[in-house]
PDB file of C-alpha atoms in Angstrom:
ATOM      1  CA  PRO A   1       6.568  -7.109 -24.011  1.00  0.00           C
ATOM      2  CA  VAL A   2       9.142  -7.740 -26.761  1.00  0.00           C
ATOM      3  CA  MET A   3      11.481  -9.287 -24.303  1.00  0.00           C
ATOM      4  CA  ARG A   4      11.406 -12.540 -23.236  1.00  0.00           C
ATOM      5  CA  VAL A   5      10.861 -13.355 -19.443  1.00  0.00           C
ATOM      6  CA  GLY A   6      14.427 -14.508 -18.875  1.00  0.00           C
ATOM      7  CA  GLU A   7      15.969 -11.500 -20.504  1.00  0.00           C
ATOM      8  CA  GLN A   8      14.292  -9.356 -18.121  1.00  0.00           C
ATOM      9  CA  VAL A   9      15.198 -11.170 -15.257  1.00  0.00           C
ATOM     10  CA  ASP A  10      18.832 -11.132 -16.405  1.00  0.00           C
ATOM     11  CA  GLU A  11      18.833  -7.361 -16.397  1.00  0.00           C
ATOM     12  CA  LEU A  12      19.082  -7.519 -12.848  1.00  0.00           C
ATOM     13  CA  LEU A  13      21.015 -10.681 -12.395  1.00  0.00           C
ATOM     14  CA  ARG A  14      23.985  -8.885 -14.597  1.00  0.00           C
ATOM     15  CA  ARG A  15      24.167  -5.924 -12.286  1.00  0.00           C
ATOM     16  CA  ARG A  16      24.204  -7.955  -9.470  1.00  0.00           C
ATOM     17  CA  HIS A  17      26.301 -11.089 -10.164  1.00  0.00           C
ATOM     18  CA  SER A  18      29.600 -11.426 -12.723  1.00  0.00           C
ATOM     19  CA  GLU A  19      29.036 -14.758 -13.562  1.00  0.00           C
ATOM     20  CA  PRO A  20      28.571 -16.777 -17.085  1.00  0.00           C
ATOM     21  CA  ALA A  21      25.441 -16.664 -19.151  1.00  0.00           C
ATOM     22  CA  THR A  22      25.007 -19.896 -18.454  1.00  0.00           C
ATOM     23  CA  ARG A  23      25.329 -19.624 -14.476  1.00  0.00           C
ATOM     24  CA  ARG A  24      22.584 -16.893 -14.763  1.00  0.00           C
ATOM     25  CA  ARG A  25      20.408 -18.499 -16.790  1.00  0.00           C
ATOM     26  CA  GLU A  26      20.162 -21.160 -14.214  1.00  0.00           C
ATOM     27  CA  ARG A  27      19.959 -18.341 -11.199  1.00  0.00           C
ATOM     28  CA  ALA A  28      16.740 -16.998 -13.483  1.00  0.00           C
ATOM     29  CA  ILE A  29      15.458 -20.847 -13.787  1.00  0.00           C
ATOM     30  CA  GLU A  30      15.894 -20.929  -9.778  1.00  0.00           C
ATOM     31  CA  LEU A  31      14.108 -17.451  -9.046  1.00  0.00           C
ATOM     32  CA  LEU A  32      11.235 -18.451 -11.346  1.00  0.00           C
ATOM     33  CA  ARG A  33      10.531 -21.318  -9.789  1.00  0.00           C
ATOM     34  CA  ALA A  34      10.583 -20.024  -6.284  1.00  0.00           C
ATOM     35  CA  VAL A  35       7.910 -17.649  -6.844  1.00  0.00           C
ATOM     36  CA  GLY A  36       5.757 -20.722  -7.897  1.00  0.00           C
ATOM     37  CA  LEU A  37       5.845 -20.243 -11.831  1.00  0.00           C
ATOM     38  CA  THR A  38       5.024 -23.751 -13.473  1.00  0.00           C
ATOM     39  CA  GLU A  39       8.149 -25.452 -15.603  1.00  0.00           C
ATOM     40  CA  PRO A  40      10.183 -22.352 -14.852  1.00  0.00           C
ATOM     41  CA  GLN A  41      12.526 -23.786 -17.580  1.00  0.00           C
ATOM     42  CA  LEU A  42      10.503 -23.673 -20.344  1.00  0.00           C
ATOM     43  CA  ARG A  43       8.498 -20.297 -19.150  1.00  0.00           C
ATOM     44  CA  ILE A  44      12.063 -18.116 -19.009  1.00  0.00           C
ATOM     45  CA  ASP A  45      11.966 -18.302 -22.825  1.00  0.00           C
ATOM     46  CA  ASP A  46       8.298 -17.068 -23.461  1.00  0.00           C
ATOM     47  CA  TYR A  47       7.142 -13.472 -23.800  1.00  0.00           C
ATOM     48  CA  PRO A  48       4.651 -11.876 -21.733  1.00  0.00           C
ATOM     49  CA  PHE A  49       1.489 -12.246 -23.640  1.00  0.00           C
ATOM     50  CA  GLN A  50       2.204 -15.950 -23.618  1.00  0.00           C
ATOM     51  CA  LEU A  51       1.614 -15.813 -19.820  1.00  0.00           C
ATOM     52  CA  SER A  52      -1.502 -15.520 -17.859  1.00  0.00           C
ATOM     53  CA  GLY A  53      -2.054 -12.518 -15.629  1.00  0.00           C
ATOM     54  CA  GLY A  54      -1.083 -14.539 -12.401  1.00  0.00           C
ATOM     55  CA  MET A  55       1.912 -15.892 -14.228  1.00  0.00           C
ATOM     56  CA  ARG A  56       2.781 -12.318 -15.274  1.00  0.00           C
ATOM     57  CA  GLN A  57       2.811 -11.231 -11.594  1.00  0.00           C
ATOM     58  CA  ARG A  58       4.670 -13.947 -10.824  1.00  0.00           C
ATOM     59  CA  ALA A  59       7.697 -13.487 -13.419  1.00  0.00           C
ATOM     60  CA  MET A  60       7.800 -10.046 -11.975  1.00  0.00           C
ATOM     61  CA  LEU A  61       8.414 -10.446  -8.530  1.00  0.00           C
ATOM     62  CA  ALA A  62      11.422 -13.172  -9.839  1.00  0.00           C
ATOM     63  CA  ILE A  63      12.243  -9.745 -11.640  1.00  0.00           C
ATOM     64  CA  ALA A  64      12.314  -7.799  -8.407  1.00  0.00           C
ATOM     65  CA  LEU A  65      13.794 -10.439  -6.097  1.00  0.00           C
ATOM     66  CA  ALA A  66      16.816 -10.838  -8.958  1.00  0.00           C
ATOM     67  CA  GLY A  67      17.892  -7.689  -7.611  1.00  0.00           C
ATOM     68  CA  GLU A  68      17.870  -8.952  -3.809  1.00  0.00           C
ATOM     69  CA  PRO A  69      16.428  -5.813  -2.433  1.00  0.00           C
ATOM     70  CA  ALA A  70      16.128  -5.107   1.621  1.00  0.00           C
ATOM     71  CA  LEU A  71      12.625  -3.063   0.917  1.00  0.00           C
ATOM     72  CA  LEU A  72      10.313  -4.476  -1.694  1.00  0.00           C
ATOM     73  CA  ILE A  73       7.837  -1.960  -3.083  1.00  0.00           C
ATOM     74  CA  ALA A  74       4.372  -3.487  -4.139  1.00  0.00           C
ATOM     75  CA  ASP A  75       2.144  -0.946  -6.032  1.00  0.00           C
ATOM     76  CA  GLU A  76      -1.238  -2.921  -6.306  1.00  0.00           C
ATOM     77  CA  PRO A  77       0.122  -5.884  -7.235  1.00  0.00           C
ATOM     78  CA  PRO A  78      -3.748  -7.396  -7.385  1.00  0.00           C
ATOM     79  CA  THR A  79      -4.591  -5.243 -10.332  1.00  0.00           C
ATOM     80  CA  ALA A  80      -6.347  -6.689 -12.952  1.00  0.00           C
ATOM     81  CA  LEU A  81      -6.385 -10.154 -11.469  1.00  0.00           C
ATOM     82  CA  ASP A  82      -9.422 -12.509 -10.436  1.00  0.00           C
ATOM     83  CA  VAL A  83     -10.030 -12.512  -6.247  1.00  0.00           C
ATOM     84  CA  THR A  84      -8.370 -15.980  -6.301  1.00  0.00           C
ATOM     85  CA  THR A  85      -5.133 -15.669  -8.173  1.00  0.00           C
ATOM     86  CA  GLN A  86      -5.055 -12.099  -6.397  1.00  0.00           C
ATOM     87  CA  ALA A  87      -4.841 -14.302  -3.294  1.00  0.00           C
ATOM     88  CA  GLN A  88      -2.309 -16.407  -4.336  1.00  0.00           C
ATOM     89  CA  VAL A  89      -0.070 -13.310  -5.403  1.00  0.00           C
ATOM     90  CA  LEU A  90      -0.158 -11.628  -1.819  1.00  0.00           C
ATOM     91  CA  ASP A  91       0.391 -14.961  -0.079  1.00  0.00           C
ATOM     92  CA  LEU A  92       2.823 -15.603  -2.112  1.00  0.00           C
ATOM     93  CA  LEU A  93       4.489 -11.736  -1.611  1.00  0.00           C
ATOM     94  CA  ALA A  94       3.923 -12.501   2.325  1.00  0.00           C
ATOM     95  CA  ALA A  95       5.844 -15.781   2.239  1.00  0.00           C
ATOM     96  CA  THR A  96       8.563 -14.373   0.144  1.00  0.00           C
ATOM     97  CA  VAL A  97       9.541 -11.555   2.245  1.00  0.00           C
ATOM     98  CA  GLN A  98       9.125 -13.124   5.667  1.00  0.00           C
ATOM     99  CA  ALA A  99      11.478 -16.320   3.788  1.00  0.00           C
ATOM    100  CA  ARG A 100      13.855 -13.480   2.754  1.00  0.00           C
ATOM    101  CA  GLY A 101      14.162 -11.207   5.470  1.00  0.00           C
ATOM    102  CA  MET A 102      12.635  -8.292   3.646  1.00  0.00           C
ATOM    103  CA  GLY A 103      10.342  -5.228   4.380  1.00  0.00           C
ATOM    104  CA  LEU A 104       6.991  -5.203   2.216  1.00  0.00           C
ATOM    105  CA  LEU A 105       6.002  -1.800   1.402  1.00  0.00           C
ATOM    106  CA  LEU A 106       2.346  -2.545  -0.094  1.00  0.00           C
ATOM    107  CA  ILE A 107       0.478   0.336  -1.916  1.00  0.00           C
ATOM    108  CA  THR A 108      -3.281  -0.541  -2.251  1.00  0.00           C
ATOM    109  CA  HIS A 109      -6.739   1.232  -1.876  1.00  0.00           C
ATOM    110  CA  ASP A 110      -7.958  -2.233  -0.890  1.00  0.00           C
ATOM    111  CA  LEU A 111      -9.035  -2.094   2.693  1.00  0.00           C
ATOM    112  CA  GLY A 112      -9.673  -5.605   2.559  1.00  0.00           C
ATOM    113  CA  VAL A 113      -6.175  -6.785   1.193  1.00  0.00           C
ATOM    114  CA  VAL A 114      -5.121  -4.306   4.545  1.00  0.00           C
ATOM    115  CA  ALA A 115      -7.234  -6.553   6.612  1.00  0.00           C
ATOM    116  CA  ARG A 116      -5.591 -10.027   5.921  1.00  0.00           C
ATOM    117  CA  TRP A 117      -2.006  -8.781   4.818  1.00  0.00           C
ATOM    118  CA  ALA A 118      -0.389  -5.944   6.432  1.00  0.00           C
ATOM    119  CA  GLN A 119       0.654  -5.372   9.926  1.00  0.00           C
ATOM    120  CA  ARG A 120       0.808  -1.313  10.094  1.00  0.00           C
ATOM    121  CA  VAL A 121      -1.197   1.143   7.558  1.00  0.00           C
ATOM    122  CA  ALA A 122      -0.132   4.361   6.601  1.00  0.00           C
ATOM    123  CA  VAL A 123      -3.540   6.406   4.975  1.00  0.00           C
ATOM    124  CA  MET A 124      -2.302   8.710   2.673  1.00  0.00           C
ATOM    125  CA  TYR A 125      -4.906  11.993   1.205  1.00  0.00           C
ATOM    126  CA  ALA A 126      -3.304  14.689  -1.111  1.00  0.00           C
ATOM    127  CA  GLY A 127       0.394  13.207  -0.883  1.00  0.00           C
ATOM    128  CA  GLN A 128       0.154  13.140   2.889  1.00  0.00           C
ATOM    129  CA  VAL A 129       0.120  10.825   5.297  1.00  0.00           C
ATOM    130  CA  VAL A 130      -2.879  11.601   7.609  1.00  0.00           C
ATOM    131  CA  GLU A 131      -2.965   8.362   9.777  1.00  0.00           C
ATOM    132  CA  THR A 132      -1.032   5.851  11.159  1.00  0.00           C
ATOM    133  CA  ALA A 133      -1.521   2.551  13.269  1.00  0.00           C
ATOM    134  CA  PRO A 134      -1.283  -1.098  13.478  1.00  0.00           C
ATOM    135  CA  VAL A 135      -3.767  -2.294  11.499  1.00  0.00           C
ATOM    136  CA  ALA A 136      -6.448  -4.130  14.067  1.00  0.00           C
ATOM    137  CA  PRO A 137      -6.576  -1.087  16.024  1.00  0.00           C
ATOM    138  CA  PHE A 138      -7.192   1.245  12.687  1.00  0.00           C
ATOM    139  CA  LEU A 139      -9.950  -0.933  11.431  1.00  0.00           C
ATOM    140  CA  GLU A 140     -11.514  -1.151  14.656  1.00  0.00           C
ATOM    141  CA  GLY A 141     -11.358   2.683  14.964  1.00  0.00           C
ATOM    142  CA  PRO A 142      -9.932   4.919  12.733  1.00  0.00           C
ATOM    143  CA  ARG A 143      -9.526   8.595  13.833  1.00  0.00           C
ATOM    144  CA  HIS A 144      -8.916  10.863  11.074  1.00  0.00           C
ATOM    145  CA  PRO A 145     -12.262  12.034   9.016  1.00  0.00           C
ATOM    146  CA  TYR A 146     -10.961  11.024   5.780  1.00  0.00           C
ATOM    147  CA  ALA A 147      -9.954   7.323   7.221  1.00  0.00           C
ATOM    148  CA  ARG A 148     -13.413   7.150   8.776  1.00  0.00           C
ATOM    149  CA  ARG A 149     -14.953   7.883   5.528  1.00  0.00           C
ATOM    150  CA  LEU A 150     -13.226   5.554   3.380  1.00  0.00           C
ATOM    151  CA  MET A 151     -14.321   2.987   6.031  1.00  0.00           C
ATOM    152  CA  GLU A 152     -17.413   3.697   5.881  1.00  0.00           C
ATOM    153  CA  ALA A 153     -17.666   3.671   1.712  1.00  0.00           C
ATOM    154  CA  ILE A 154     -17.159  -0.445   1.882  1.00  0.00           C
ATOM    155  CA  PRO A 155     -20.343  -2.024   1.079  1.00  0.00           C
ATOM    156  CA  GLY A 156     -21.789  -4.110   3.398  1.00  0.00           C
ATOM    157  CA  PRO A 157     -24.320  -6.608   4.446  1.00  0.00           C
ATOM    158  CA  GLY A 158     -28.009  -5.121   2.643  1.00  0.00           C
ATOM    159  CA  ALA A 159     -25.604  -2.625   0.795  1.00  0.00           C
ATOM    160  CA  ARG A 160     -27.740  -3.704  -2.691  1.00  0.00           C
ATOM    161  CA  HIS A 161     -30.826  -1.885  -1.133  1.00  0.00           C
ATOM    162  CA  ARG A 162     -29.403   1.298  -0.194  1.00  0.00           C
ATOM    163  CA  PRO A 163     -26.737   3.834  -1.534  1.00  0.00           C
ATOM    164  CA  LEU A 164     -23.561   3.575  -1.184  1.00  0.00           C
ATOM    165  CA  ALA A 165     -21.577   6.086   1.227  1.00  0.00           C
ATOM    166  CA  VAL A 166     -19.576   8.494  -0.977  1.00  0.00           C
ATOM    167  CA  ILE A 167     -16.915  11.411   0.000  1.00  0.00           C
ATOM    168  CA  PRO A 168     -18.122  14.667  -1.720  1.00  0.00           C
ATOM    169  CA  GLY A 169     -16.094  16.781  -3.766  1.00  0.00           C
ATOM    170  CA  SER A 170     -12.782  15.533  -5.284  1.00  0.00           C
ATOM    171  CA  VAL A 171      -9.088  15.472  -4.306  1.00  0.00           C
ATOM    172  CA  PRO A 172      -7.879  19.164  -4.988  1.00  0.00           C
ATOM    173  CA  VAL A 173      -4.962  19.557  -7.297  1.00  0.00           C
ATOM    174  CA  PHE A 174      -2.184  21.955  -5.685  1.00  0.00           C
ATOM    175  CA  THR A 175       0.847  24.021  -7.121  1.00  0.00           C
ATOM    176  CA  ALA A 176       1.815  24.857  -3.401  1.00  0.00           C
ATOM    177  CA  ASP A 177       0.852  23.598  -0.198  1.00  0.00           C
ATOM    178  CA  PRO A 178      -2.496  24.860   0.790  1.00  0.00           C
ATOM    179  CA  PRO A 179      -2.961  27.202   3.881  1.00  0.00           C
ATOM    180  CA  GLY A 180      -5.140  24.947   6.107  1.00  0.00           C
ATOM    181  CA  CYS A 181      -5.662  21.542   5.928  1.00  0.00           C
ATOM    182  CA  ARG A 182      -5.875  19.450   2.790  1.00  0.00           C
ATOM    183  CA  PHE A 183      -8.921  17.536   3.569  1.00  0.00           C
ATOM    184  CA  ALA A 184     -11.145  20.604   4.546  1.00  0.00           C
ATOM    185  CA  SER A 185     -12.825  20.947   1.530  1.00  0.00           C
ATOM    186  CA  ARG A 186     -14.217  17.856   1.648  1.00  0.00           C
ATOM    187  CA  CYS A 187     -14.676  17.174   5.417  1.00  0.00           C
ATOM    188  CA  SER A 188     -18.272  17.222   6.838  1.00  0.00           C
ATOM    189  CA  GLU A 189     -16.644  18.301  10.157  1.00  0.00           C
ATOM    190  CA  VAL A 190     -14.492  21.419   8.992  1.00  0.00           C
ATOM    191  CA  GLN A 191     -14.555  24.548  11.169  1.00  0.00           C
ATOM    192  CA  ALA A 192     -12.902  27.547  10.386  1.00  0.00           C
ATOM    193  CA  VAL A 193      -9.692  26.931  11.682  1.00  0.00           C
ATOM    194  CA  CYS A 194      -9.565  23.970   9.619  1.00  0.00           C
ATOM    195  CA  LEU A 195      -8.684  26.579   6.869  1.00  0.00           C
ATOM    196  CA  ALA A 196      -6.195  28.641   8.036  1.00  0.00           C
ATOM    197  CA  ARG A 197      -4.072  26.089  10.312  1.00  0.00           C
ATOM    198  CA  VAL A 198      -1.942  22.742   8.836  1.00  0.00           C
ATOM    199  CA  PRO A 199      -2.178  20.512  11.378  1.00  0.00           C
ATOM    200  CA  GLU A 200       0.609  18.406  12.628  1.00  0.00           C
ATOM    201  CA  ILE A 201       0.455  14.650  13.226  1.00  0.00           C
ATOM    202  CA  VAL A 202      -0.077  13.927  17.041  1.00  0.00           C
ATOM    203  CA  ALA A 203      -0.192  10.512  19.053  1.00  0.00           C
ATOM    204  CA  VAL A 204      -3.871   9.375  19.749  1.00  0.00           C
ATOM    205  CA  GLY A 205      -2.564   5.750  21.044  1.00  0.00           C
ATOM    206  CA  PRO A 206       0.002   3.195  21.076  1.00  0.00           C
ATOM    207  CA  ALA A 207       2.036   3.766  17.468  1.00  0.00           C
ATOM    208  CA  HIS A 208      -1.438   5.582  16.612  1.00  0.00           C
ATOM    209  CA  GLU A 209      -0.968   9.091  14.795  1.00  0.00           C
ATOM    210  CA  VAL A 210      -3.085  11.248  13.641  1.00  0.00           C
ATOM    211  CA  ARG A 211      -3.151  14.600  11.439  1.00  0.00           C
ATOM    212  CA  CYS A 212      -6.179  16.496  12.899  1.00  0.00           C
ATOM    213  CA  LEU A 213      -6.330  19.447  14.505  1.00  0.00           C
ATOM    214  CA  ARG A 214      -9.200  18.121  16.503  1.00  0.00           C
ATOM    215  CA  PHE A 215      -6.405  15.879  18.388  1.00  0.00           C
ATOM    216  CA  ALA A 216      -4.383  18.398  18.382  1.00  0.00           C
ATOM    217  CA  ARG A 217      -6.464  20.326  20.564  1.00  0.00           C
ATOM    218  CA  ALA A 218      -5.654  23.442  17.862  1.00  0.00           C
ATOM    219  CA  PRO A 219      -6.887  27.005  19.431  1.00  0.00           C
ATOM    220  CA  GLY A 220     -10.570  27.840  17.457  1.00  0.00           C
ATOM    221  CA  PHE A 221     -11.441  24.024  17.037  1.00  0.00           C
ATOM    222  CA  VAL A 222     -14.576  23.496  19.109  1.00  0.00           C
ATOM    223  CA  ASP A 223     -14.977  19.946  19.949  1.00  0.00           C
ATOM    224  CA  GLU A 224     -18.154  18.501  20.848  1.00  0.00           C
ATOM    225  CA  SER A 225     -17.975  14.843  19.882  1.00  0.00           C
ATOM    226  CA  GLY A 226     -15.397  14.074  22.609  1.00  0.00           C
ATOM    227  CA  GLU A 227     -13.795  12.196  19.886  1.00  0.00           C
ATOM    228  CA  GLY A 228     -10.954  14.838  20.420  1.00  0.00           C
ATOM    229  CA  GLU A 229      -9.661  12.698  23.708  1.00  0.00           C
ATOM    230  CA  VAL A 230      -6.066  11.564  23.379  1.00  0.00           C
ATOM    231  CA  ALA A 231      -4.655   8.412  24.816  1.00  0.00           C
ATOM    232  CA  GLY A 232      -2.559   9.485  28.197  1.00  0.00           C
ATOM    233  CA  GLY A 233      -4.132  12.992  28.901  1.00  0.00           C
ATOM    234  CA  SER A 234      -5.453  15.883  26.841  1.00  0.00           C
ATOM    235  CA  ASP A 235      -1.960  16.582  25.762  1.00  0.00           C
ATOM    236  CA  ALA A 236      -1.612  15.749  22.430  1.00  0.00           C
ATOM    237  CA  ARG A 237       2.449  15.346  21.115  1.00  0.00           C
ATOM    238  CA  PRO A 238       2.957  16.578  17.990  1.00  0.00           C
ATOM    239  CA  ARG A 239       5.573  14.631  15.894  1.00  0.00           C
ATOM    240  CA  ALA A 240       8.105  15.480  13.443  1.00  0.00           C
ATOM    241  CA  SER A 241       7.025  12.585  10.771  1.00  0.00           C
ATOM    242  CA  ALA A 242       4.278  10.029  10.151  1.00  0.00           C
ATOM    243  CA  GLY A 243       6.944   6.924  10.532  1.00  0.00           C
ATOM    244  CA  SER A 244       6.778   3.933   8.374  1.00  0.00           C
ATOM    245  CA  GLY A 245       4.334   1.270   7.575  1.00  0.00           C
TER     246      GLY A 245
END
């Protein structure tokens, strides 16, 4: 907060370019202009408290781009912004990564953001990926019990007149890996085997994987719902990892 915007951009530029300070300043102004900051030649000498929330997010993006990353990791970028500014910042992120040929890993709890801006989603619970899929099929039908509960918790039409859906309990604190499924203590579909066996991640459709004993056809799991059926037959195929999204 006590460093000017330009100094913070220049921190990254100094690592990437052995150029005179005047040229790096020109680069910093170019970056601030590229992320849509108005009057970048003036804003470069401002302190963060002199910028609005949306302007600070744009300045932070300029700082990140100064490092010329191949992958940009954005952790809750719309936080503390109004809805209009959130959309502007996320649109800017999407346009920037496309123009520069970068990858974008967007970390968010907002499934509305996922629906509009993501191509692939990985749902995590207690530090572990429990479902990963292209966004469209995931939103149409999440398979993991935790992912389904998340979707149910989104307010819909008429939500004002009924209680919001909740997931009972709380996320466990682990000092070591638990003996079974990490979601078992909160899952409404839990069975005895879930407390004893760690589920592997298995394919349930094209590029769609789930970490649940129901879909892994685990011995001892009685599935009367039919939801355990997997694409391509009854042989669920374990995966070494959840992949990336």
